[in-house]
mmCIF file of C-alpha atoms and ligand atoms in Angstrom:
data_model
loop_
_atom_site.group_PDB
_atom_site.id
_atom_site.type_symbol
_atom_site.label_atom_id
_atom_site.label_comp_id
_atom_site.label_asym_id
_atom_site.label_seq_id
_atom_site.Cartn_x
_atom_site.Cartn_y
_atom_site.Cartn_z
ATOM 1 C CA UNK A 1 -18.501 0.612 14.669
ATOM 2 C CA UNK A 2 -17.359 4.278 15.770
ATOM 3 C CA UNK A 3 -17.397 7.664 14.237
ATOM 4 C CA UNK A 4 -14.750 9.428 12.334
ATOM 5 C CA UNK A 5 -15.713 12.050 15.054
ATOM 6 C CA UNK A 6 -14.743 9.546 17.521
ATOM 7 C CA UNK A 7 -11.319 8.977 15.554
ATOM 8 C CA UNK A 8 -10.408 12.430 15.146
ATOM 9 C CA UNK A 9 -10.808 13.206 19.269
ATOM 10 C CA UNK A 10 -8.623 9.770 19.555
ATOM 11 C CA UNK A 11 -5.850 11.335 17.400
ATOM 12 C CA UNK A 12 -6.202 14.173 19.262
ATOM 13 C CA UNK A 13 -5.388 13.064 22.507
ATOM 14 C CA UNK A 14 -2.667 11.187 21.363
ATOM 15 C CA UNK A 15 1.251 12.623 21.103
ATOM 16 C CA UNK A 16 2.742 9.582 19.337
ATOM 17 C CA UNK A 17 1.205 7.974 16.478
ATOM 18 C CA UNK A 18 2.363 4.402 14.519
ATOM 19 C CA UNK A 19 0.241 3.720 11.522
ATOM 20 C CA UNK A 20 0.277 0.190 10.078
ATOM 21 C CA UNK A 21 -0.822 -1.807 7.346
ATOM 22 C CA UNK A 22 -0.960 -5.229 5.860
ATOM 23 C CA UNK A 23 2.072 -7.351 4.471
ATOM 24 C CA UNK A 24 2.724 -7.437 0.917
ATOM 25 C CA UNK A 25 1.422 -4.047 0.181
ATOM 26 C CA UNK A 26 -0.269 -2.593 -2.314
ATOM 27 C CA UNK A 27 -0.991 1.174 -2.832
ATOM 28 C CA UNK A 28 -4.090 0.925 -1.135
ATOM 29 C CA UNK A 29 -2.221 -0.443 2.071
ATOM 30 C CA UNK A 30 0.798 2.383 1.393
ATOM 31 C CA UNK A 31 -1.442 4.752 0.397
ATOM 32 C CA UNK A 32 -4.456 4.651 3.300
ATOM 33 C CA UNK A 33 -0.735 4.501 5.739
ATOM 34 C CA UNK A 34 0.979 7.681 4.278
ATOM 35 C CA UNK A 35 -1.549 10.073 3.534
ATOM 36 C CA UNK A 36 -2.993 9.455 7.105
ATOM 37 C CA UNK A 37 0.528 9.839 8.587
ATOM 38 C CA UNK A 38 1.144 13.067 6.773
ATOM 39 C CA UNK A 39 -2.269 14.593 7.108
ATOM 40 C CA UNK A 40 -1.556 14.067 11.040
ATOM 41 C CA UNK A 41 1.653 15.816 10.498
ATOM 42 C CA UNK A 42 0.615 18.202 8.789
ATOM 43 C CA UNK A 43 -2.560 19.319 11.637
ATOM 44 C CA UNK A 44 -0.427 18.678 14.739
ATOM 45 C CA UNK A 45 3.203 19.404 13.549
ATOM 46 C CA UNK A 46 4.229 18.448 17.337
ATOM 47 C CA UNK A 47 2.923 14.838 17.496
ATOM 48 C CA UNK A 48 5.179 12.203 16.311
ATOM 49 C CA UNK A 49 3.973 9.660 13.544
ATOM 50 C CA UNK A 50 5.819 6.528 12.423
ATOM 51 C CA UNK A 51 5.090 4.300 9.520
ATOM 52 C CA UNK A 52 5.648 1.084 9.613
ATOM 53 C CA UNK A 53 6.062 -1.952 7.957
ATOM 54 C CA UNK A 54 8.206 -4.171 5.036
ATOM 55 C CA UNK A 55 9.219 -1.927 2.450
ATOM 56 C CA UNK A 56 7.935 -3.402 -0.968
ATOM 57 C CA UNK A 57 10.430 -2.950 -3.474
ATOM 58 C CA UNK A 58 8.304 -1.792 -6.689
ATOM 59 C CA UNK A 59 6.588 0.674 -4.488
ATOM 60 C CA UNK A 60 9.154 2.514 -2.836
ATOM 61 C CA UNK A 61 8.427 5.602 -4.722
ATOM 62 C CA UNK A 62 5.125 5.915 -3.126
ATOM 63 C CA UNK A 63 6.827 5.110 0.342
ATOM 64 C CA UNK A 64 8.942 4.482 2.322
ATOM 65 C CA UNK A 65 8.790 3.166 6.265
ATOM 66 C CA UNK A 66 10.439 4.560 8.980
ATOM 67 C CA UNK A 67 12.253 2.257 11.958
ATOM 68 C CA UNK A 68 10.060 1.377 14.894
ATOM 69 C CA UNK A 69 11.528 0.185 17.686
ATOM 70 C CA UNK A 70 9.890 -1.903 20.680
ATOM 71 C CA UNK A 71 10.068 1.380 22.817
ATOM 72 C CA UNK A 72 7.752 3.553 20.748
ATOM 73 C CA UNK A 73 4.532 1.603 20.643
ATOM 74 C CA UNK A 74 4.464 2.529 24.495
ATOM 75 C CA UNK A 75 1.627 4.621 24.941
ATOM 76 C CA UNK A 76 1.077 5.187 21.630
ATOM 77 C CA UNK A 77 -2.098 5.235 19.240
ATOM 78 C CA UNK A 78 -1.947 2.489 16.757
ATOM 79 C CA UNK A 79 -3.937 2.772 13.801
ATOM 80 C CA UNK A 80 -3.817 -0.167 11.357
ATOM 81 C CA UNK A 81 -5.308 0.703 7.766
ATOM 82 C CA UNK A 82 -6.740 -1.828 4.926
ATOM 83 C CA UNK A 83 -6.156 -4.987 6.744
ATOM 84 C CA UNK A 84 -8.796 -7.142 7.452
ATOM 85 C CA UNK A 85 -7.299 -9.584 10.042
ATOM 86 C CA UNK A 86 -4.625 -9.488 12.815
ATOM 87 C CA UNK A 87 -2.451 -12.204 11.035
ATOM 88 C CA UNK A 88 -2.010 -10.291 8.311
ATOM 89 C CA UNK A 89 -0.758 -6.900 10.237
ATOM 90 C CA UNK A 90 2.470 -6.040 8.793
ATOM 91 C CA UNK A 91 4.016 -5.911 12.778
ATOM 92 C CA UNK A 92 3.594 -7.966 15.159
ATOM 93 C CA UNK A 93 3.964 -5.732 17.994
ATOM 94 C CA UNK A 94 0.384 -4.375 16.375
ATOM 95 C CA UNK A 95 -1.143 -4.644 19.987
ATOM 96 C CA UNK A 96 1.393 -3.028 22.199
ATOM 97 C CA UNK A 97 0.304 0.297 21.882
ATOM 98 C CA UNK A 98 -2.246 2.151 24.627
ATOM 99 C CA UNK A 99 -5.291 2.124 22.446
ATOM 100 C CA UNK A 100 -5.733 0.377 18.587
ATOM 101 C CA UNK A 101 -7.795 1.495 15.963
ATOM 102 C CA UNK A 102 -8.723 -0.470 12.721
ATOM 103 C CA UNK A 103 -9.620 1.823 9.511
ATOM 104 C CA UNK A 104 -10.526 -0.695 6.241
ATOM 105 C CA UNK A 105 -12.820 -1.379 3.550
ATOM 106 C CA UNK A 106 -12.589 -5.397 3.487
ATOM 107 C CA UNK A 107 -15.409 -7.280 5.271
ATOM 108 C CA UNK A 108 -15.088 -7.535 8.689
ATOM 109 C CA UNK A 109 -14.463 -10.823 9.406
ATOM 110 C CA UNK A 110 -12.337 -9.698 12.053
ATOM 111 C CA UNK A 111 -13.190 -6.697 14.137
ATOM 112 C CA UNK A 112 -10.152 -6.282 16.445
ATOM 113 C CA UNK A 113 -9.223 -3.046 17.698
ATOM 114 C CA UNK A 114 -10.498 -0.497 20.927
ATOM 115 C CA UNK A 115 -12.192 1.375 17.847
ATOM 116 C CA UNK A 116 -12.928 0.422 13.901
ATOM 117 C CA UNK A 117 -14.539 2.009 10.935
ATOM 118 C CA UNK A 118 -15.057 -0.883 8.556
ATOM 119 C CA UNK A 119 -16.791 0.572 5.039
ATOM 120 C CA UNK A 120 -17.112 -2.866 2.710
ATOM 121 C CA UNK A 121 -18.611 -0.337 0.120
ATOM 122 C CA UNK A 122 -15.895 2.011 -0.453
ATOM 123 C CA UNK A 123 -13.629 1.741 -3.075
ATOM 124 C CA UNK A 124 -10.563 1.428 -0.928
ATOM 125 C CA UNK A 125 -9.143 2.384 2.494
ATOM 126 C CA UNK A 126 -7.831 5.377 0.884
ATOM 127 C CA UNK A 127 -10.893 7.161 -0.055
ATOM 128 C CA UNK A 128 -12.120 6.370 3.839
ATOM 129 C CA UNK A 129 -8.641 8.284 4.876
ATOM 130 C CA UNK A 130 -9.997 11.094 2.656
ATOM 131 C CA UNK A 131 -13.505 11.160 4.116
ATOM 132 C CA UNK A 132 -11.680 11.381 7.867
ATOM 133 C CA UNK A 133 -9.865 13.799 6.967
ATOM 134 C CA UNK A 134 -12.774 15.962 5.283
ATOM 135 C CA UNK A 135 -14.936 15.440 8.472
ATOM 136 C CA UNK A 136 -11.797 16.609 10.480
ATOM 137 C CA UNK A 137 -12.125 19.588 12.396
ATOM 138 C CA UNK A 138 -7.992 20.154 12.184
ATOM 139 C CA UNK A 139 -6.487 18.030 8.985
ATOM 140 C CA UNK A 140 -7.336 19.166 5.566
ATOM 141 C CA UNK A 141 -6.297 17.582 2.491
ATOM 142 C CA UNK A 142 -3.241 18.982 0.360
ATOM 143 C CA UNK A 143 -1.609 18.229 -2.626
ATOM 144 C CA UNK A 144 0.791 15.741 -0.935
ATOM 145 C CA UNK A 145 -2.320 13.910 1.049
ATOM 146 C CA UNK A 146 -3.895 13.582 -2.299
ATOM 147 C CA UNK A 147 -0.657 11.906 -3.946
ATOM 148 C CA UNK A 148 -0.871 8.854 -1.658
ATOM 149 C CA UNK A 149 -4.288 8.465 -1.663
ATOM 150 C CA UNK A 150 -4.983 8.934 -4.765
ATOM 151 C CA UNK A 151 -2.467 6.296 -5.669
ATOM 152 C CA UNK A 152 -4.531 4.253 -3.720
ATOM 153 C CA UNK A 153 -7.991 5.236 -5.125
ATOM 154 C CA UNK A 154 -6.340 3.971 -8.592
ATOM 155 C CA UNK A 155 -4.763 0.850 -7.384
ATOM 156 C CA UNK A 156 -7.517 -0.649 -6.207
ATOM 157 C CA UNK A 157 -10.367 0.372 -8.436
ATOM 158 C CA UNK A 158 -7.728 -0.562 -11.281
ATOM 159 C CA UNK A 159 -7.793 2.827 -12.425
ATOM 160 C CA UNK A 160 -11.542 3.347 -12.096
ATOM 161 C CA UNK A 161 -12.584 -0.257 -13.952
ATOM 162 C CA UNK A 162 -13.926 -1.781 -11.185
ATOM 163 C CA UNK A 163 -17.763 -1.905 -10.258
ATOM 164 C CA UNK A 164 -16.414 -0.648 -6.526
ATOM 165 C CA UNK A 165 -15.945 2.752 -8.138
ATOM 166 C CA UNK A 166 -18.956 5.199 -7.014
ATOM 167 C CA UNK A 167 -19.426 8.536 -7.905
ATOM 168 C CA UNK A 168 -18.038 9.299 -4.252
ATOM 169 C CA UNK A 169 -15.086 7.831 -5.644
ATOM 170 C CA UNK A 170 -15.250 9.988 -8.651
ATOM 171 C CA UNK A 171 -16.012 13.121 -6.965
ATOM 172 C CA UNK A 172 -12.814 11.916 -4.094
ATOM 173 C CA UNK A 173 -10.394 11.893 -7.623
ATOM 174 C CA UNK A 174 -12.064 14.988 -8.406
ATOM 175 C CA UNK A 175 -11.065 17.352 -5.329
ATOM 176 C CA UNK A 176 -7.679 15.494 -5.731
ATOM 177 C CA UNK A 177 -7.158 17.080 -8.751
ATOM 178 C CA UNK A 178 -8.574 20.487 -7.864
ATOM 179 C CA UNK A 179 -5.151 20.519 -5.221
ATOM 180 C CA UNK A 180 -2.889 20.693 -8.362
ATOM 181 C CA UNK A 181 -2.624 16.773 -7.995
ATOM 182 C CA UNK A 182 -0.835 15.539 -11.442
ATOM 183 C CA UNK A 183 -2.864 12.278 -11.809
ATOM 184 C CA UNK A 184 -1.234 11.754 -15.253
ATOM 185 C CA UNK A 185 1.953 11.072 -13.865
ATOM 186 C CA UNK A 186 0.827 8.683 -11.361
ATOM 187 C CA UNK A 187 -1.343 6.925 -13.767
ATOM 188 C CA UNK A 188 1.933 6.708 -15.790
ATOM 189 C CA UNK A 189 3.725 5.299 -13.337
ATOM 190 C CA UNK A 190 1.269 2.658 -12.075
ATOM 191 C CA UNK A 191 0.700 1.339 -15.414
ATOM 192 C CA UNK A 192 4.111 1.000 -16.006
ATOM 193 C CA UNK A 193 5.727 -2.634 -16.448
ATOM 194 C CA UNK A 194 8.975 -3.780 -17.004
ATOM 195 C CA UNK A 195 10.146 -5.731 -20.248
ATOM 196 C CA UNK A 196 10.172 -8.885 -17.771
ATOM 197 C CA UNK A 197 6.825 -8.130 -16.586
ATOM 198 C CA UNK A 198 5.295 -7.985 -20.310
ATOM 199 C CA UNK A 199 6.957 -11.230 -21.287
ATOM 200 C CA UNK A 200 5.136 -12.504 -17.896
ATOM 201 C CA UNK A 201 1.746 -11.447 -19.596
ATOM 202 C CA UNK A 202 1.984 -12.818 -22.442
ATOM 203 C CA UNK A 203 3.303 -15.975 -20.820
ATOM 204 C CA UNK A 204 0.160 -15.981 -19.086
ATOM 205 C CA UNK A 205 -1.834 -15.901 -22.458
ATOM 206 C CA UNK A 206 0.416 -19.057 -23.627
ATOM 207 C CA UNK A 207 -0.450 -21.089 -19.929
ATOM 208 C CA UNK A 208 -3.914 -19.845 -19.700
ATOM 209 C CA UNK A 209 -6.577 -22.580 -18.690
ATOM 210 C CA UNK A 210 -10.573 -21.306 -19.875
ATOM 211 C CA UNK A 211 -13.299 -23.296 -18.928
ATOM 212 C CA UNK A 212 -16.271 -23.018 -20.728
ATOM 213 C CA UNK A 213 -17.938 -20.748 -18.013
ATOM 214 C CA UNK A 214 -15.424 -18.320 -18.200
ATOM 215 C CA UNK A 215 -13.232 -19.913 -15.085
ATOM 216 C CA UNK A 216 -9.784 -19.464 -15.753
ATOM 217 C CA UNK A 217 -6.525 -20.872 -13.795
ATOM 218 C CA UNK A 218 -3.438 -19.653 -14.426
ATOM 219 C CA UNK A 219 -0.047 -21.364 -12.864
ATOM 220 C CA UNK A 220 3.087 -19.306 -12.558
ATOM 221 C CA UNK A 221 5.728 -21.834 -11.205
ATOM 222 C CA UNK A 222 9.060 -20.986 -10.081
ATOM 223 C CA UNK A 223 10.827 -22.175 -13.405
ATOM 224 C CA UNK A 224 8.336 -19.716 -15.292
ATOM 225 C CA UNK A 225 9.487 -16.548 -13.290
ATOM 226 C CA UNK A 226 13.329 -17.607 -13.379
ATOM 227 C CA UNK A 227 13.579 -18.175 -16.934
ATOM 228 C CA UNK A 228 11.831 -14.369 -16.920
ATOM 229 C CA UNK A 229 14.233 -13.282 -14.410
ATOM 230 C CA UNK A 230 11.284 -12.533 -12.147
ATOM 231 C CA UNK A 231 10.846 -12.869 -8.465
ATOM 232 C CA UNK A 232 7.507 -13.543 -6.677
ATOM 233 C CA UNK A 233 6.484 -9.800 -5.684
ATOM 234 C CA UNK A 234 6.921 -8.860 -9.436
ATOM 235 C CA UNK A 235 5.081 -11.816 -10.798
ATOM 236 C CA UNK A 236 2.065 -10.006 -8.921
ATOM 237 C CA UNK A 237 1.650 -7.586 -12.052
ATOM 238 C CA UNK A 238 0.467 -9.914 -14.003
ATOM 239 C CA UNK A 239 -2.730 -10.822 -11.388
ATOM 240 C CA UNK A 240 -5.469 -9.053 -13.222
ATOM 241 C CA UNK A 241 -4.188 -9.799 -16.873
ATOM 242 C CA UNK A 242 -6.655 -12.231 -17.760
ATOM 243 C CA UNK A 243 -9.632 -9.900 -17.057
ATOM 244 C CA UNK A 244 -8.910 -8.591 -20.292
ATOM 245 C CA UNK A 245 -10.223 -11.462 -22.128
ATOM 246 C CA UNK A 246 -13.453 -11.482 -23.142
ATOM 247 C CA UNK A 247 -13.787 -15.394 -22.277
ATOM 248 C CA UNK A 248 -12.987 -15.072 -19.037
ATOM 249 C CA UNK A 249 -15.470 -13.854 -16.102
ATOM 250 C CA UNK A 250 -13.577 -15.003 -12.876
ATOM 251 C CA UNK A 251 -10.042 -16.649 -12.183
ATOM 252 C CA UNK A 252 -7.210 -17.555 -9.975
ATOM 253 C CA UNK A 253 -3.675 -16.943 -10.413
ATOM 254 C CA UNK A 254 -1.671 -19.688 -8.464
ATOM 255 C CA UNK A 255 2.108 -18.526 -7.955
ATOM 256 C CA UNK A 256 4.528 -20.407 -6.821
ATOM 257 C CA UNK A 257 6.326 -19.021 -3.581
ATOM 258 C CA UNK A 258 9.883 -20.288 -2.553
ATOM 259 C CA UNK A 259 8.980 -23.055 -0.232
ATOM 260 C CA UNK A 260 7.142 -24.777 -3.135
ATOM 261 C CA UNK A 261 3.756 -24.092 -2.176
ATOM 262 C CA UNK A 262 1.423 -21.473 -3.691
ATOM 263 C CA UNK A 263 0.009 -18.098 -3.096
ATOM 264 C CA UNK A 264 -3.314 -17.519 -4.807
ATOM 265 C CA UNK A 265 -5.058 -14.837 -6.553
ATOM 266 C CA UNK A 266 -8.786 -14.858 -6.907
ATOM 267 C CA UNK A 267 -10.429 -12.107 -8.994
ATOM 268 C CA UNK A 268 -14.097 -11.915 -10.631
ATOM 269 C CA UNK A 269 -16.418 -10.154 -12.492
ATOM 270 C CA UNK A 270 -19.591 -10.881 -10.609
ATOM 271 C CA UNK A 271 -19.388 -14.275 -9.451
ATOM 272 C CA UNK A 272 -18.353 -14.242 -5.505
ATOM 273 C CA UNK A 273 -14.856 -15.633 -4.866
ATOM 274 C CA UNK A 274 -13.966 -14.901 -1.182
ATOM 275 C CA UNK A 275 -16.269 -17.791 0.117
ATOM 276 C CA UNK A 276 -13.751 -20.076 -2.235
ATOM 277 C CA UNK A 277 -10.748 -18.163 -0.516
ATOM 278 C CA UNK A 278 -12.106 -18.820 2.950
ATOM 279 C CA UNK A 279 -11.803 -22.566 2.434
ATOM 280 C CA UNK A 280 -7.956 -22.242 1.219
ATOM 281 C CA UNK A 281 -6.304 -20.253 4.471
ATOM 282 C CA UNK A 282 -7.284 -17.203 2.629
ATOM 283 C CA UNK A 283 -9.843 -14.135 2.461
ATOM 284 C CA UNK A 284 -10.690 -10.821 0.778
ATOM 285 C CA UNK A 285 -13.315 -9.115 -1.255
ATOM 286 C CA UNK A 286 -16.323 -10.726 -2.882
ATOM 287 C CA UNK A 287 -14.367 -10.021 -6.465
ATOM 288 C CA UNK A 288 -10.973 -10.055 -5.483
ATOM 289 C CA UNK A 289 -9.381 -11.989 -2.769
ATOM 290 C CA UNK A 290 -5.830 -14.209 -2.132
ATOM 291 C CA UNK A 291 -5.693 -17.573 -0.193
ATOM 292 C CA UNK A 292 -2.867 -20.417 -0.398
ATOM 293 C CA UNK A 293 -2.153 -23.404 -2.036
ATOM 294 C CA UNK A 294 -0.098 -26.398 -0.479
ATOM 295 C CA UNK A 295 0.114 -28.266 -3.856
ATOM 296 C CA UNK A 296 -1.248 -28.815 -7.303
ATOM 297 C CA UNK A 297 -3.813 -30.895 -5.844
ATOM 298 C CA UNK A 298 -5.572 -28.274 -4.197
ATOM 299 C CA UNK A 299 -4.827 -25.827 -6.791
ATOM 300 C CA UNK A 300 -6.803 -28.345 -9.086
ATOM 301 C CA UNK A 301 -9.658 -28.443 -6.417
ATOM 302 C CA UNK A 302 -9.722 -24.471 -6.596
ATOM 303 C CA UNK A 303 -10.214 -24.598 -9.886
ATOM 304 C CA UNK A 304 -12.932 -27.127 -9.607
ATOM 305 C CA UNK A 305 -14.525 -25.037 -6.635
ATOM 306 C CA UNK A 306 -14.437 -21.529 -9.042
ATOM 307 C CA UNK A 307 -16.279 -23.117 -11.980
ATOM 308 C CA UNK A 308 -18.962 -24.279 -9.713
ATOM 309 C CA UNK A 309 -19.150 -20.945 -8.601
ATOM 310 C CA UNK A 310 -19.227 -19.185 -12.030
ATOM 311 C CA UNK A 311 -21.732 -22.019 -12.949
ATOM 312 C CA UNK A 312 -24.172 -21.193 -9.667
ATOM 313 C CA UNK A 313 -24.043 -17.531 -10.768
ATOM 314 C CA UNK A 314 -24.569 -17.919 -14.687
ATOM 315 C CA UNK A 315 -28.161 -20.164 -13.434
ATOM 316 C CA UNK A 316 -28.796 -17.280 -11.028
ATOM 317 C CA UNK A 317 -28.394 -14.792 -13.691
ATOM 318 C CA UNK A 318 -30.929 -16.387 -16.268
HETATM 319 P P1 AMP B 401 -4.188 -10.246 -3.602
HETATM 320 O O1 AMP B 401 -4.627 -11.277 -4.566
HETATM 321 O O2 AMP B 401 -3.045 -10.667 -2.756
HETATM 322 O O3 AMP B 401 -3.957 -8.932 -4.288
HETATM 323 O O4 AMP B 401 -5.380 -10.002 -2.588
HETATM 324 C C1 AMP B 401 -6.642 -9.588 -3.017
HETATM 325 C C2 AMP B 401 -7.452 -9.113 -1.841
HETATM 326 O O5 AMP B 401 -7.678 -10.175 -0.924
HETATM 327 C C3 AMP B 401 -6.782 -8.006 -1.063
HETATM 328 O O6 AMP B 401 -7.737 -7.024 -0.791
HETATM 329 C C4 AMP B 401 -6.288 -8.673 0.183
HETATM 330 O O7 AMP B 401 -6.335 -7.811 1.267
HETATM 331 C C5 AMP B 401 -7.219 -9.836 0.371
HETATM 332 N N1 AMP B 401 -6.463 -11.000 0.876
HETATM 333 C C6 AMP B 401 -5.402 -11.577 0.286
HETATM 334 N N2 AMP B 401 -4.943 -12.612 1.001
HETATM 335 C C7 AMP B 401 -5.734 -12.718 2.077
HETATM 336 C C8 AMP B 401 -5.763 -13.585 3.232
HETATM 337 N N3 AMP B 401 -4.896 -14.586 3.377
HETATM 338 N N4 AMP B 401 -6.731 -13.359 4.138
HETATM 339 C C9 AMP B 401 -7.631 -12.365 3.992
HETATM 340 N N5 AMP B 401 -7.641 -11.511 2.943
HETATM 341 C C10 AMP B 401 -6.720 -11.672 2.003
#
């Protein structure tokens, strides 16, 4: 594990700079990526930074990536944010940079890189970005630092809900709004949903599975999304509507990707899920992780695999 000191005299030394992130992104991934790339910018206006990456279409107003061709990872710095292991780095070419350095907050199951910071405690990559960047002798935050990272903070504390939030976290919101930083408007525009995406959730309410210990499995096949007029990425919304109900403590959203098989969302409230993910090609958080699903069958052994769990931890608790 190295130093943000250590970090900040890499980026130093450094004239181009490609920041990456993991595929499907969220605006944790996005918003660790951007705010580092424009707090780099804005200390060293004469180093060149590149994001990079898929776009993701219901994020593009929180950013957008730049081209990267094979030529500019030569000699450059790559820093990869929020992404626990290599497979998952949204660019292959990841490793054909001079030196690689991995900033995240998942645990380190995989600790590639010439240099990583790994924090499993903090709420998100973005607040790490902000703590770098504090500790910096030459970036400061701003007003436009905050915007992505803030975004960030919120997406994946779920707007402050989630037992990852510290008062660090708190306190990280709180200089983000003494920079003029309208968090209202973000808020707005991260809760927002679109008429498809409500009929979604409450077609999750109809398809719902509880078991007694609070395990719930929700199925969102391919017929389900196209009579919505819904594609896959979009269908994602709807991954932490069952928390809301007060019978359920953990569950798994199984959706159904194009090739038939299915991409899975684990989430909890207390009982640990990423030991479940592990088993199914997957990984994450202890309470919120994503793994994969050839078929029903295993989607049923899932299931089966998350009540025990919820069971284990219920005896545990008494
Ligand atoms: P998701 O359900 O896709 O939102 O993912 C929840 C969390 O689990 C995120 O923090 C992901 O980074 C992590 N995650 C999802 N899929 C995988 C995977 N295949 N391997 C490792 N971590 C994953």
């Amino acid at each position: 594990m190295n130093t943000f000191q250590e970090i900040d005299n890499t980026i130093k030394k450094y004239q181009k700079i490609i920041i990456l992130r993991h595929q499907n992104p969220d605006p944790d991934a996005l918003g660790s990526q951007g705010g580092l790339a424009v707090a780099i910018r804005q200390a060293y206006p004469d180093k060149e930074v590149l994001i990079g990456g898929q776009n993701s279409k219901g994020l593009i107003w929180l950013s957008e990536m730049q081209d990267i061709k094979g030529s500019d990872f030569e000699g450059s710095l790559v820093i990869v944010t929020d992404t626990a292991n290599q497979p998952r780095v949204d660019d292959d070419r990841f490793n054909n940079g001079d030196f690689l350095i991995k900033i995240d907050h998942h645990p380190n199951d995989d600790s590639y890189g010439d240099m990583l910071y790994v924090d499993d405690g903090a709420s998100s990559s973005s607040e790490i970005i902000s703590d770098l960047i504090e500790s910096s002798d030459e970036m400061k935050l701003s007003k436009e630092i905050a915007y992505y990272l803030y975004a960030g903070i919120v997406g994946d504390t779920g707007r402050f809900l989630y037992p990852a939030t510290t008062s660090h976290t708190l306190q990280t919101a709180g200089k983000f709004l003494d920079l003029g930083l309208d968090t209202s408007s973000i808020n707005q525009k991260m809760n927002e949903i679109t008429l498809a995406q409500a009929k979604l959730q409450s077609e999750v309410f109809n398809v719902i599975k509880i078991d007694p210990s609070g395990a719930a499995l929700v199925i969102i096949d391919k017929e389900m999304m196209s009579k919505i007029g819904l594609n896959q990425e979009q269908a994602n919304s709807a991954v932490s509507t069952p928390g809301r109900l007060k019978e359920v403590t953990s569950w798994v959203e199984a959706v159904e990707k194009d090739d038939g098989t299915f991409r899975m969302h684990f989430r909890s409230q207390g009982p640990v899920i990423n030991e479940i993910a592990k088993l199914h090609d997957g990984g994450g958080h202890p309470l919120a992780s994503g793994a994969n699903a050839k078929d029903r069958n295993e989607i049923d052994q899932i299931f089966k695999e998350l009540i025990a769990a919820v069971n284990e931890y219920k005896l545990k608790e008494k």
